[in-house]
Coordinates of C-alpha atoms in Angstrom, one line a residue:
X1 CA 0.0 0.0 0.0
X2 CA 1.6 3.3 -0.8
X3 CA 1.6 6.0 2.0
X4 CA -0.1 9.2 1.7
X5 CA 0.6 12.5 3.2
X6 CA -0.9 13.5 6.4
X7 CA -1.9 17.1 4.8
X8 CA -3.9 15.1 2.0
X9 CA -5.9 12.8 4.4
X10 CA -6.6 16.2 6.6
X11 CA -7.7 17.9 3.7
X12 CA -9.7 15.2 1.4
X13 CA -9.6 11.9 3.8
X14 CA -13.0 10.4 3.8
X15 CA -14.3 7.4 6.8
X16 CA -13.5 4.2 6.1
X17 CA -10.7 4.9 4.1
X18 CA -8.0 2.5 4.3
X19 CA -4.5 4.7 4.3
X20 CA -0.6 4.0 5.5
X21 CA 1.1 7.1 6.6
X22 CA 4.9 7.3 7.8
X23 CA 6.0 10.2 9.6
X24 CA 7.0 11.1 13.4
X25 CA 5.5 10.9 16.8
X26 CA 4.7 14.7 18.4
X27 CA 3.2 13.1 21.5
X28 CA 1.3 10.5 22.6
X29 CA -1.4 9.8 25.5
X30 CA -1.8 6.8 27.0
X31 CA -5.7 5.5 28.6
X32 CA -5.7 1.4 30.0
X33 CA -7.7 0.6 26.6
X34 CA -6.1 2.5 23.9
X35 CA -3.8 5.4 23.4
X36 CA -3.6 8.2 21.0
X37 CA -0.3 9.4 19.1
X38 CA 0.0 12.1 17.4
X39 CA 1.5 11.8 14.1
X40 CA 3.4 14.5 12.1
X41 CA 4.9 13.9 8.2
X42 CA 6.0 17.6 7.9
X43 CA 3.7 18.2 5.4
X44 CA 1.2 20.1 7.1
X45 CA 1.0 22.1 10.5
X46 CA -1.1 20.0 12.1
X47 CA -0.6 16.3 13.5
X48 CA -3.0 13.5 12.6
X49 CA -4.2 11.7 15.4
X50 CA -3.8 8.1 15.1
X51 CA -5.9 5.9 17.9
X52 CA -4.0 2.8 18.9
X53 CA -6.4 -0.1 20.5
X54 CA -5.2 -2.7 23.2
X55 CA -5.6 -5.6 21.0
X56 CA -3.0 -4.5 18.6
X57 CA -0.5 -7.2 18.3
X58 CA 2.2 -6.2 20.7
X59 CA 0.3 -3.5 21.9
X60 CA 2.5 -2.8 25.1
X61 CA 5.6 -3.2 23.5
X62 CA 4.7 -0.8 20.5
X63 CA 4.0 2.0 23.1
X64 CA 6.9 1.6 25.0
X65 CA 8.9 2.4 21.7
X66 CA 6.7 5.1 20.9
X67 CA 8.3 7.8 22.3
X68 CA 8.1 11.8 20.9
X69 CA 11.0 11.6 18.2
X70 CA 10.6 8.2 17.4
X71 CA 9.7 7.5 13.8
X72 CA 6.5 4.7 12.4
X73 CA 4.4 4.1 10.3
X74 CA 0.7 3.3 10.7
X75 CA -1.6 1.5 8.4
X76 CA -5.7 1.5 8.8
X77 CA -9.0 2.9 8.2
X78 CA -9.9 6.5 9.0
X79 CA -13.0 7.2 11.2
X80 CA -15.0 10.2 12.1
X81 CA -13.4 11.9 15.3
X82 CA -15.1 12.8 17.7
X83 CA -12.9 15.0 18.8
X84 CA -13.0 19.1 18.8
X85 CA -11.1 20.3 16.3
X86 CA -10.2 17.5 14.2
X87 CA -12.4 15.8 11.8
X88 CA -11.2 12.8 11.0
X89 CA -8.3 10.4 12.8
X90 CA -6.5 7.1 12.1
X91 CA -8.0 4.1 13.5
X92 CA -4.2 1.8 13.7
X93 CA -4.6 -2.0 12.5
X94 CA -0.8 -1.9 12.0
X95 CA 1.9 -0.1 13.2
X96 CA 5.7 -0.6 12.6
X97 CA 8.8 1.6 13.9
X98 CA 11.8 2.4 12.3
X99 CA 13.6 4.2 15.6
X100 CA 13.1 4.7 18.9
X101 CA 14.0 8.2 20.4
X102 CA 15.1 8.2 24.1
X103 CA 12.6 10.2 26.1
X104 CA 15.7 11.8 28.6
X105 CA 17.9 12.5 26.0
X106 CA 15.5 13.8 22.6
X107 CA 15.9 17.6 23.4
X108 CA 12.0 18.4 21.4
X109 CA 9.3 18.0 24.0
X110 CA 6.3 19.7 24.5
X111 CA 6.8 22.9 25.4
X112 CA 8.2 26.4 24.1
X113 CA 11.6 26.1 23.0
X114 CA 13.5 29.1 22.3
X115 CA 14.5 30.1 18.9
X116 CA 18.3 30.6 19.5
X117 CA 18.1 27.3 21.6
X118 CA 16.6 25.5 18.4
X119 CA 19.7 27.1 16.5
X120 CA 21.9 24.9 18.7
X121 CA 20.0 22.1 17.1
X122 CA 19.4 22.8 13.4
X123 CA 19.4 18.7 12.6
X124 CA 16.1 18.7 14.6
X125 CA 14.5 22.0 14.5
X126 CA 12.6 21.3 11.3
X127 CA 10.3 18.9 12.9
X128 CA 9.0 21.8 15.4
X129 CA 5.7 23.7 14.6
X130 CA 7.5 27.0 14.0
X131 CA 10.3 26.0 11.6
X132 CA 8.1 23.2 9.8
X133 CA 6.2 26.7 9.2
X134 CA 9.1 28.4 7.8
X135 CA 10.4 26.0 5.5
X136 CA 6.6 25.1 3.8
X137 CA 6.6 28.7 3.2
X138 CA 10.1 28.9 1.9
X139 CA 9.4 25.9 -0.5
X140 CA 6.2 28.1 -1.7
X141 CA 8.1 31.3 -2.2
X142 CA 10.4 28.9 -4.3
X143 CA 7.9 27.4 -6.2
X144 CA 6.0 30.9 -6.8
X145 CA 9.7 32.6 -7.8
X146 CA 10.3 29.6 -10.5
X147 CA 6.6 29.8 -11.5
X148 CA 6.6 33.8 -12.4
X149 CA 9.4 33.9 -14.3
X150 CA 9.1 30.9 -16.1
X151 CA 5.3 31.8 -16.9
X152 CA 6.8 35.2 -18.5
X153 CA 9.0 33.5 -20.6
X154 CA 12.5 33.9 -18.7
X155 CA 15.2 31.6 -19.1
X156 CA 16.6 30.4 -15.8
X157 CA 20.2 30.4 -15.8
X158 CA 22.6 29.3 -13.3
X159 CA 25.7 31.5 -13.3
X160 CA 28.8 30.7 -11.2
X161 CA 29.3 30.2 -7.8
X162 CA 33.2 30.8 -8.3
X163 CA 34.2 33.7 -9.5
X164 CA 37.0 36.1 -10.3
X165 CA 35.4 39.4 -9.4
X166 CA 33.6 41.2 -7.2
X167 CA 30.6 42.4 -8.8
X168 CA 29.4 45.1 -6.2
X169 CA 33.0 46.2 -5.7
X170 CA 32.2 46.2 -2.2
X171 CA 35.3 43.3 -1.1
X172 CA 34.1 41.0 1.9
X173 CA 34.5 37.8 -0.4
X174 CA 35.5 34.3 0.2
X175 CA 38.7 33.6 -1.0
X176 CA 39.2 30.3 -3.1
X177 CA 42.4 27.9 -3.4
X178 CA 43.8 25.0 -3.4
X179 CA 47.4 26.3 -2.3
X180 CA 48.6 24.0 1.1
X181 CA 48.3 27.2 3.5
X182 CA 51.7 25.6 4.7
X183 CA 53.6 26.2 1.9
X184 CA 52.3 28.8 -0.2
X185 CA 54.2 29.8 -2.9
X186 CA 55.4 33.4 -3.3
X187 CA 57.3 35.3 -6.1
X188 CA 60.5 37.3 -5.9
X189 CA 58.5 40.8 -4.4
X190 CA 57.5 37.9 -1.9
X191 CA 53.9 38.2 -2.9
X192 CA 51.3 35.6 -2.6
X193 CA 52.0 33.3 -6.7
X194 CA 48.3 33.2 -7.8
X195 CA 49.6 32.5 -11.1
X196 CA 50.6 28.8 -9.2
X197 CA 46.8 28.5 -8.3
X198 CA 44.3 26.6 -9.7
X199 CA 42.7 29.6 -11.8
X200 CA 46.1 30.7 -12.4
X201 CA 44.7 33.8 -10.7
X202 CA 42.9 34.9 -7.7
X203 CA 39.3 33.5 -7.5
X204 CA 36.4 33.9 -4.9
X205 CA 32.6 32.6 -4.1
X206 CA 30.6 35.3 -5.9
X207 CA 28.4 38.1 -4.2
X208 CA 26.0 38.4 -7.1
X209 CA 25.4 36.8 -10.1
X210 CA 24.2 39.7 -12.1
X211 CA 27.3 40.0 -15.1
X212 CA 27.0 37.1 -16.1
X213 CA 23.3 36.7 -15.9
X214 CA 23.9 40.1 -18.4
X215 CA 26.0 37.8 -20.4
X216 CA 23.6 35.4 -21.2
X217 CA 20.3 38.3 -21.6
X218 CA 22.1 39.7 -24.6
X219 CA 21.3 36.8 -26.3
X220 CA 17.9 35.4 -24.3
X221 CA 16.2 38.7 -24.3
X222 CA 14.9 37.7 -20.2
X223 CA 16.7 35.5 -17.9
X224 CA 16.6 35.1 -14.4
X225 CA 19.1 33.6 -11.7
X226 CA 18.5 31.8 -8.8
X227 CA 21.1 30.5 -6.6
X228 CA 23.7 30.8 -3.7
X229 CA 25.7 33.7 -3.2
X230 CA 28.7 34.9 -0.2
X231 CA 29.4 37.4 1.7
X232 CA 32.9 37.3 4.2
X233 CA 31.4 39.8 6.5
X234 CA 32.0 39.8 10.2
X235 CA 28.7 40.4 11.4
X236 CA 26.4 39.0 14.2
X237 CA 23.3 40.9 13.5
X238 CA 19.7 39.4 12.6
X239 CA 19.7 40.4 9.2
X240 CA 23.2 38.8 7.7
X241 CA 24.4 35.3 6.5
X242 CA 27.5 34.1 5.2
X243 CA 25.8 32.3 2.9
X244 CA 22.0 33.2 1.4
X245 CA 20.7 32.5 -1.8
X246 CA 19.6 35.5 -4.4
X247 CA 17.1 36.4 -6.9
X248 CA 18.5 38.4 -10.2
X249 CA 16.6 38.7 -13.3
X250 CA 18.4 40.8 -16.2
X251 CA 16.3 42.2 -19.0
X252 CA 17.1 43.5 -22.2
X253 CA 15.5 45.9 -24.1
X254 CA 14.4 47.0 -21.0
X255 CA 14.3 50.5 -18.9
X256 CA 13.9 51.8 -15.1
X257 CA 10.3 52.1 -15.7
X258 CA 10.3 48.3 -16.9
X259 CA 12.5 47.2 -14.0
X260 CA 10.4 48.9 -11.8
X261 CA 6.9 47.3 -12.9
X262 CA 8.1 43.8 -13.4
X263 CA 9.6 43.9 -9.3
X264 CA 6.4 45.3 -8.4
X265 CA 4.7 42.3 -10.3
X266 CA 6.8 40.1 -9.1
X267 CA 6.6 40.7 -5.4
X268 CA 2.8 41.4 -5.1
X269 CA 3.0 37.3 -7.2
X270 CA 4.8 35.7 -4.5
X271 CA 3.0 37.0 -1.6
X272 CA -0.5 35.8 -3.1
X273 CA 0.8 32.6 -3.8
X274 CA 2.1 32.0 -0.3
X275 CA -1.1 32.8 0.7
X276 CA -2.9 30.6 -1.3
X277 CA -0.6 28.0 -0.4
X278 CA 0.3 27.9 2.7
X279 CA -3.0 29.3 4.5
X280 CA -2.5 27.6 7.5
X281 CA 1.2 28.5 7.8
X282 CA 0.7 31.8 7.9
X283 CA -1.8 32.5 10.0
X284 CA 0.5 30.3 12.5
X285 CA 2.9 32.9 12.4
X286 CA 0.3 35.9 12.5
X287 CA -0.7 34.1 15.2
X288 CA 2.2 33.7 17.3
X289 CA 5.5 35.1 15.8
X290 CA 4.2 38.7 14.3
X291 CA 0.1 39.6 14.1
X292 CA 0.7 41.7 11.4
X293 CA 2.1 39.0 8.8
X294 CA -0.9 38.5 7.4
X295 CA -1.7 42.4 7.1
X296 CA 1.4 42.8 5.2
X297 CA 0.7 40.5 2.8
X298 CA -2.7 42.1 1.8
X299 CA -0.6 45.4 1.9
X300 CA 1.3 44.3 -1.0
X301 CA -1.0 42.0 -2.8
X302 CA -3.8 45.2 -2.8
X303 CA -1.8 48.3 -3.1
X304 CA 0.1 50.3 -5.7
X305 CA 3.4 51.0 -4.6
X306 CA 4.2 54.8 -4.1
X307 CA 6.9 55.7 -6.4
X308 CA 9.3 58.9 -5.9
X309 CA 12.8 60.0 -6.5
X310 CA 15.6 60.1 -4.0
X311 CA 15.3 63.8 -4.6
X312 CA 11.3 64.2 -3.7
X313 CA 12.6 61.2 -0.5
X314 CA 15.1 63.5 1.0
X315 CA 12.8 66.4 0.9
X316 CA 9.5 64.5 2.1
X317 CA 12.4 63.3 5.4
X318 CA 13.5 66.8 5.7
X319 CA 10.4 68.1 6.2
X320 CA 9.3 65.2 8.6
X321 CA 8.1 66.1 12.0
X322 CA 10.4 62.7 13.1
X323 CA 14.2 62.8 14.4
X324 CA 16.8 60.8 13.0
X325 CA 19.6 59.4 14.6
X326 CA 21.2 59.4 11.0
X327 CA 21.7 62.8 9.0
X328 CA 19.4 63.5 6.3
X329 CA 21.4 65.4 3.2
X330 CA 21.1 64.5 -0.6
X331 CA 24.1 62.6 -1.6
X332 CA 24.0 60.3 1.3
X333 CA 22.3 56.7 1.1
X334 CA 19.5 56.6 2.8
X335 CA 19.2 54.3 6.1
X336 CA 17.0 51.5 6.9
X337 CA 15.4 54.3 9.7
X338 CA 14.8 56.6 6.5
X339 CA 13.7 54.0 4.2
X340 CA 10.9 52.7 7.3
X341 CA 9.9 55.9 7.7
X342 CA 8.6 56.3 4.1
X343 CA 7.2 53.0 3.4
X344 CA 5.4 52.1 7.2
X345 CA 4.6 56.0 8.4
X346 CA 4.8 58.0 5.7
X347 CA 3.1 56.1 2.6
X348 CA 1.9 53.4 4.5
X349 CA 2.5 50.5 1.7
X350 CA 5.2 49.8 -0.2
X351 CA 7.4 52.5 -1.8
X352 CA 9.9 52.5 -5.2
X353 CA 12.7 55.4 -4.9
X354 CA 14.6 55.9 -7.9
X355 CA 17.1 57.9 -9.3
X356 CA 20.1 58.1 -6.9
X357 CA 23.1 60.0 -6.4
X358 CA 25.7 58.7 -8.8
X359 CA 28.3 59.1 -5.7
X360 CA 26.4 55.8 -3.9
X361 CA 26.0 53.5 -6.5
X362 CA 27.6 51.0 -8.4
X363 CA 29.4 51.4 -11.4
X364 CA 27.3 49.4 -14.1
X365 CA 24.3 51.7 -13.2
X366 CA 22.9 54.1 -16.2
X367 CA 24.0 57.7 -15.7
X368 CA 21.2 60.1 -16.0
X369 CA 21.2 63.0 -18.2
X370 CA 21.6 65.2 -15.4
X371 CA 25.2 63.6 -14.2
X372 CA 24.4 63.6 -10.9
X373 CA 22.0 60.5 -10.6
X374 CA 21.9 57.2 -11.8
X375 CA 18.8 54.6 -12.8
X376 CA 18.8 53.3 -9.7
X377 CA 16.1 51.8 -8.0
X378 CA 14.9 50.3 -4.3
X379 CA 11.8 49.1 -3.0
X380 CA 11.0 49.9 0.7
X381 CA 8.3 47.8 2.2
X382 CA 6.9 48.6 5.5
X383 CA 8.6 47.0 8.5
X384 CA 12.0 46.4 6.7
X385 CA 13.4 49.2 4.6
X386 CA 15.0 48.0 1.6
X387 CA 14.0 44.1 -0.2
X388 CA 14.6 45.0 -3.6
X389 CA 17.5 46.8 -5.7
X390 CA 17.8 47.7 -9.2
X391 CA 18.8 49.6 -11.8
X392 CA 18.9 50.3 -15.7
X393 CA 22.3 49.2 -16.8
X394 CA 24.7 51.3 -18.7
X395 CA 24.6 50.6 -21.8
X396 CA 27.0 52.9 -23.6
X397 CA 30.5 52.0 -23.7
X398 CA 32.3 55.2 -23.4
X399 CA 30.4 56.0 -20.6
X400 CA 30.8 52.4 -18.6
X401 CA 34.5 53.3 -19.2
X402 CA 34.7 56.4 -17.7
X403 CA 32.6 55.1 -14.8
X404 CA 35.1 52.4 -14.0
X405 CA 37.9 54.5 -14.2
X406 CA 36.4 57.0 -12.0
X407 CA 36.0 54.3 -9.5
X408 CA 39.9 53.0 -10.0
X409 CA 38.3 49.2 -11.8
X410 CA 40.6 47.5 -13.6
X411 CA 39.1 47.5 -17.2
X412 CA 41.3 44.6 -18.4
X413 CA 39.8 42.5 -15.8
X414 CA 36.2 42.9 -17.1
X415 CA 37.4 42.8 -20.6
X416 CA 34.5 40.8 -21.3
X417 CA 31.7 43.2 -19.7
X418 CA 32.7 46.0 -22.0
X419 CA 32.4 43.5 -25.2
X420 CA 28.8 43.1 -24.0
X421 CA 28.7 47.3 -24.9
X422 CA 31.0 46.8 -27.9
X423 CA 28.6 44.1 -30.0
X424 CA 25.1 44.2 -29.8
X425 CA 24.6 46.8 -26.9
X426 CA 21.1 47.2 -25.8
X427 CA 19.3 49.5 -23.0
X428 CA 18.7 46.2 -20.9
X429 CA 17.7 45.9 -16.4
X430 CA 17.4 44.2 -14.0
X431 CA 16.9 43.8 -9.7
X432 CA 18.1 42.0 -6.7
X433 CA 16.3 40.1 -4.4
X434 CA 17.7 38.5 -1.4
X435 CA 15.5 35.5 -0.5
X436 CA 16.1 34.8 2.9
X437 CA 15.0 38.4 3.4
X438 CA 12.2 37.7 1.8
X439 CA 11.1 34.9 3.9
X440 CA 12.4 37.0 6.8
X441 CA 10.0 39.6 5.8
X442 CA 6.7 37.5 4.7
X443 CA 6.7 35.3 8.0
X444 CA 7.6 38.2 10.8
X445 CA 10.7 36.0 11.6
X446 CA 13.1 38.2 13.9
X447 CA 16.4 36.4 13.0
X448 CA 17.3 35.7 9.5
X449 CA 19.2 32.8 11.0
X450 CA 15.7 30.6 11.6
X451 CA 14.5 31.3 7.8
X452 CA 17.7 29.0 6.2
X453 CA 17.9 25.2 7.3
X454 CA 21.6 25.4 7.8
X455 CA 22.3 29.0 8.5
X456 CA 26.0 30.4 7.6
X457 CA 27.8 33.0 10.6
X458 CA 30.9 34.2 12.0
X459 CA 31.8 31.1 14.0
X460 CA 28.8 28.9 13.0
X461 CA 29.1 26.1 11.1
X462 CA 28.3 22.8 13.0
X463 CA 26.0 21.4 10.3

């Protein structure tokens, strides 16, 4: 008999259905006749109750090995509960189990565990109700990202996870090697040889892959990555990893006001789809991680997002009756207390500013008519700040140059960037998404930590 999943038999299970289900034991009650267990699979929220009678064969020894933590599986027929809250449950004619968890020694019992205690644990975390929770609704925002794109006729392309340069020019990166760290070699100035390396040069895990996913839109018209990316910075806050995964679609023939309406699109996509997907998820964590989750989400889904200019931002923060702890002066980025401000208090929904200082972003960002600005673009949602970047990329070659050199790059180095402007140029855009933020954001999470399985920090790497 093939198993079904428990969120199936909750959701269409009719009496006197005959089903097997495998899964894991959440708790279990014992009465002199009979005992109940509950079962979970991971596949839903809730557990299905399975009702174990005293003339199962080995009845006493199949309780005794029933412990929370210990894995089964149960076949039978599925009767009307009787019980509040639950329609149906699992009447057990057979029961088999796979492992046994010791009772003083399996660290998930029922009760409240704390999140950074569960961190201590990530190989067993996923079986409790709040990270099951979280990683359902990860697997949806997945599903949703893939399905958008893919429905709009982008390519998904998987650019590299090693790579020679750093694409924000912001440094922090992972180096890469294979020199023995005992005997590196070192040329006559005494300099690390990375011409003795594997790449015959130096080599990193890339930040970003947005230049190559460039490469590969000058020839698909729309392409989108999805995929790992690293970051070697030394922080210990709640809202940086190591190692997180990104979202980057690249557009040709495309401009800010393009960039701008597809990542407008494309968020208000994946939030609807959560919700349609994961109902019972999120009003879990509405219910008992952040009660505004679920008004976020209609925030999104049912509003236009305001859009202004950094110009019109700093002079709506100028004149706000609010003090910052951070200046407010045009030609400095604006902070996540700036960027709140705007989308939660000022606006009240989601907010696109565009057009910033050419002094504050990156180099491959179009230059504006006026000189001063660039086609730049953020998205500000309510309770966050920033969850989406973007920008028009420049397109004209004699102006990427000057750019560069301006910042000190190393032309030769992204030789092949500037052949992208030299054959075929196109006006072409694209965005950013971090998607641990994301998930972060949609579930009312506090810790970005608790939205990745295996989460990737300064001193933290134990599975």
């Amino acid at each position: 008999m093939t198993n079904q999943r428990i969120a199936a038999i909750l959701r269409g299970g009719e009496p006197e259905e005959t089903v097997t289900v495998q899964g894991w034991v959440r708790t279990k009650r014992e009465l002199k006749e009979f005992a109940f267990v509950e079962v979970n699979d991971g596949s839903a929220m809730a557990n299905l109750q399975v009702v174990i009678n005293a003339d199962l064969p080995d009845f006493e020894n199949v309780l005794k090995q029933l412990n929370t933590g210990a894995s089964l599986e149960v076949s039978g027929v599925l009767v009307a509960s009787p019980a509040k809250g639950q329609r149906i449950e699992l009447k057990a004619s057979a029961v088999q189990v796979y492992g046994d968890a010791d009772p003083q020694t399996y660290p998930l019992q029922k009760k409240r565990h704390s999140l950074e205690f569960l961190r201590t644990i990530a190989h067993l975390r996923p079986r409790t109700n709040t990270h099951g929770a979280v990683f359902r609704v990860r697997n949806a925002c997945s599903a949703a990202i893939h399905q958008f794109f893919q429905e709009r006729g982008f390519l998904w392309v998987h650019t590299p996870i090693i790579a020679a340069s750093d694409c924000e020019g912001a440094g922090e990166m992972f180096a890469v090697t294979n020199f023995d760290l005992k005997n590196i070699p070192r040329n006559d100035s005494q300099e690390v040889d990375y011409a003795k390396d594997f790449f015959g040069k130096r080599a990193y895990l890339t930040v970003s892959g947005q230049l190559e996913a460039e490469i590969m839109a000058m020839a698909f018209g729309n392409v989108y990555t999805f995929g790992p990316t690293f970051r070697a910075e030394n922080s210990n806050t709640s809202r940086h990893l190591a190692e997180f995964w990104m979202i980057e679609p690249e557009m040709a023939f495309c401009d800010l006001q393009g960039d701008m309406d597809l990542a407008e699109a494309f968020l208000k996509y994946i939030f609807k789809y959560v919700l349609d997907h994961c109902p019972e998820d999120m009003e879990f964590f509405n219910e008992r991680i952040d009660q505004t989750v679920l008004a976020t989400a209609e925030n999104i889904i049912n509003n236009q997002f305001e859009r202004i200019t950094y110009t019109e931002a700093i002079a709506l923060l100028e004149k706000a009756d609010k003090k910052f702890e951070f200046p407010v002066n045009w030609g400095l980025d604006l902070q996540s207390e700036h960027e709140r401000y705007l989308a939660e208090e000022l606006f009240q929904k989601p907010t696109i500013v565009s057009d910033y200082p050419v002094g504050i972003k990156a180099f491959y960002m179009r230059l504006n008519d006026d000189e001063k600005t660039v086609r730049a673009m953020d998205i500000l949602a309510p309770k966050l700040g920033e969850i989406i970047g973007g920008s028009q990329r420049e397109e004209r070659l004699d102006v990427l140059q000057k750019r560069m050199e301006a910042q000190g790059m190393n032309q030769e180095e992204l030789w092949w960037y500037l052949d992208l402007r030299r054959y075929g140029t196109v006006p072409h855009a694209g965005f950013g998404l971090g998607f641990e933020r994301l998930v972060q954001f949609m579930t009312g999470m506090g810790n970005i930590r608790d939205v990745i399985p295996f989460p990737r920090a300064p001193l933290s790497i134990d599975f």
